[in-house]
Structure formats: structure tokens, C-alpha cells
Amino acid sequence: MISKKTKYAINALVFLAKREGQGPIVISEIAEKEHIPRKFLESILLNLKKAGILASKKGKGGGYYLLQNPDEINLADVMRLFDGPIAFLPCVTYKYYERCEECKDEETCGIRDVFFEVKKKTVELLKKASLSEIIKRENRLISLL
Amino acid sequence: MISKKTKYAINALVFLAKREGQGPIVISEIAEKEHIPRKFLESILLNLKKAGILASKKGKGGGYYLLQNPDEINLADVMRLFDGPIAFLPCVTYKYYERCEECKDEETCGIRDVFFEVKKKTVELLKKASLSEIIKRENRLISLL
DNA sequence: ATAAAGTCTATAGATTTGGTAGACTATTAT
DNA sequence: ATAATAGTCTACCAAATCTATAGACTTTAT
């Protein structure tokens, strides 16, 4: 399960993507509309800014806005940013690689082999899931009602 | 990431599967050979027994052994047993379903739509990953060395 | 100046994780 | 019978992580 932090981040990003081009949006508005605790959201947005996904403007008329394109920002990156690795085992991650202590031989580990395949497929799907894609899906679901 | 508990459980099960038909194996042997803290392993095996996957025999000559077939026991079931749902969101799980508090409309949620697809594919792969399959993969990897 | 809005630091309760200790019960060999 | 073996049950605990909250501080537009 993803953490609330990640869930909040995704919701905030989708919210901002829907308002793209409308200038900065203040934290409070995102918090209210998306039902996210204000102070908690602050630190989340700050992280997204540090990651180069969002930018902010201070003072009156300020707020947050997307720095990257909605079709560049994807769930794999956002999830990794807040929850760390997506894989089920440290030994099948790329950026967070770590050997399993209990493991006898990584090269021939059947468990690792399975989890590598799972991770590969998962990341593939999550990489495709950009903000644009999420909004596209939402519109499709609405049209089907 | 899966918990150590789940990882230990999987390793213990694969160990037992490799020794199938050789009678009960004592906890201490599994703990030593698989580098799992003895006392921790006890509770894990007990859970697997309660779940109907393992059975045990007490007293001298006792120990644990597989109750189900190695090709029936799969990673999806084991992971669910110890770590709960496999999905990234509570709203796309079957047995652990829960509505997302922040969510406005589940029916048209694009995020949910993505995570449903991810979960579906993941569970599909993990269901196929039985103990037999894991051992088969291990043998294949060894043969390739 | 002043109000608006993001930034930074610190703290804290709740839950989960990973593990330990020890008494108790059932089984088997002698 | 009884001693040794081996699983079972209950309780506990330290550390880490998660989910926040509080408040002081900085920057900017008007």
C-alpha cells in the first residue's frame, strides 16, 4: 500500500494539472478541495518542489504550479519520491539496491527472479501513468456513465 | 517492499518444498539454514499452520511439513497472509476493500483506474509464482551459469 | 506598512515492525 | 514412569515509520 503522503501528493498533482495555465494555486485551496491536512500538504509540496516537479511563488498572488509537463510527471517517479522503491525486494531495485541478508546466492534465486518480473511490469505500468493519462482515464470513465 | 516476516515465510516454504517427502523438519534447522531468528520463525510457521499451508508434529521426530502441494502454494497467498493486501490502494483490493477518504468519486477516479490495472497484473504474476515454479526457476538459473 | 503566502524547525502520538523471554503442552524413546 | 524433544501460547519491548500539528520566519504585492 502506498502511504497517505504519496496519495496526497498524487491528488494534489492531478488537481494542479487540471488547472494548468491558470497561474499559481495556494496551498489552502488544494488542501480544502482535496481534503488534505493543510500543514501536512505543505511539506509534501515542498518535497515536490525540491524534486523539480513543482515550482512556487511567494507572497500575495503566490502559490504552487507545475514545472514539468503533465505528461512527463508519472506515478512511478512520485511514488519513488515519497515511498522509496516500488519493488517488493531490495535486491531487484535499481536505485535502492541492497542485498538480502538471508540470501545464499542472488544469481540463482528463484524468488528474486519472480519479483524482478513483477517489478518490471509494475514500473512499466506506473511510468505510463502520467498526470495527463490519469485525467484522460477520468474523462473516459465519466463518458461511460 | 514486503516485510521480513513475509520474506522469511517464503524462504521457509521453499526450503520445506525442497525437502518434501522427507518427513517433518524442526524449526531450528529451518532457522539455521535460512538465517532466520529462531523465535521469530516460530510465530511465522504457526501462522502458516493456522492458514492450512503447513502442518506440524510435536515431540521427538516432530517438526513442520507442507500440507498443501508445492504447486498450490503461491506468493500471492503468502504475501496476503502476512502483509495484507497486495494492491497499492485500499479501494482496488477485494478482500480488504476500503474507500479512500479523500476520494470524491470512486467510479470515475483515474488514479484508481491505473492502480486497479497494476494490481490485476501483479496478482496474476504472483498467483503463478508457486513454490514449484520458484524451484523450477532456480534450477533454470543454475543451468545457465 | 501590512497582509498574504510559502519556508523551516521542532515535536509528538499512534501504529507497525522485528524480535526476545519464558512458561506450558504434547509426544516419543527408554 | 520419566526424561528429552519439539511445538504452542502469552507477554513484552525497542526502534522505526507514519501522520500529523505548532509556531516562528521570510518573501512579495499592493
mmCIF file of C-alpha atoms (C1' of nucleotides) in Angstrom, chain B residues 26-27 42 46 49 56 58-59 63-64, chain D residues 3-11 20:
data_model
loop_
_atom_site.group_PDB
_atom_site.id
_atom_site.type_symbol
_atom_site.label_atom_id
_atom_site.label_comp_id
_atom_site.label_asym_id
_atom_site.label_seq_id
_atom_site.Cartn_x
_atom_site.Cartn_y
_atom_site.Cartn_z
ATOM 1 C CA VAL B 26 12.399 -28.991 13.031
ATOM 2 C CA ILE B 27 12.139 -25.214 13.402
ATOM 3 C CA GLU B 42 8.223 -19.948 15.309
ATOM 4 C CA LEU B 46 2.435 -21.095 13.395
ATOM 5 C CA LYS B 49 -0.139 -23.702 10.011
ATOM 6 C CA SER B 56 3.298 -29.910 12.412
ATOM 7 C CA LYS B 58 5.107 -32.422 18.222
ATOM 8 C CA GLY B 59 7.671 -34.281 20.299
ATOM 9 C CA GLY B 63 8.669 -30.663 13.068
ATOM 10 C CA TYR B 64 6.908 -28.910 10.218
ATOM 11 C "C1'" DA D 3 13.291 -37.572 30.652
ATOM 12 C "C1'" DA D 4 14.223 -35.428 26.477
ATOM 13 C "C1'" DT D 5 12.391 -33.356 22.451
ATOM 14 C "C1'" DA D 6 9.770 -30.150 19.986
ATOM 15 C "C1'" DG D 7 5.868 -27.249 19.049
ATOM 16 C "C1'" DT D 8 2.447 -23.568 21.423
ATOM 17 C "C1'" DC D 9 0.993 -19.617 23.902
ATOM 18 C "C1'" DT D 10 1.255 -15.181 26.265
ATOM 19 C "C1'" DA D 11 3.518 -11.215 27.199
ATOM 20 C "C1'" DA D 20 0.266 14.801 11.534
#
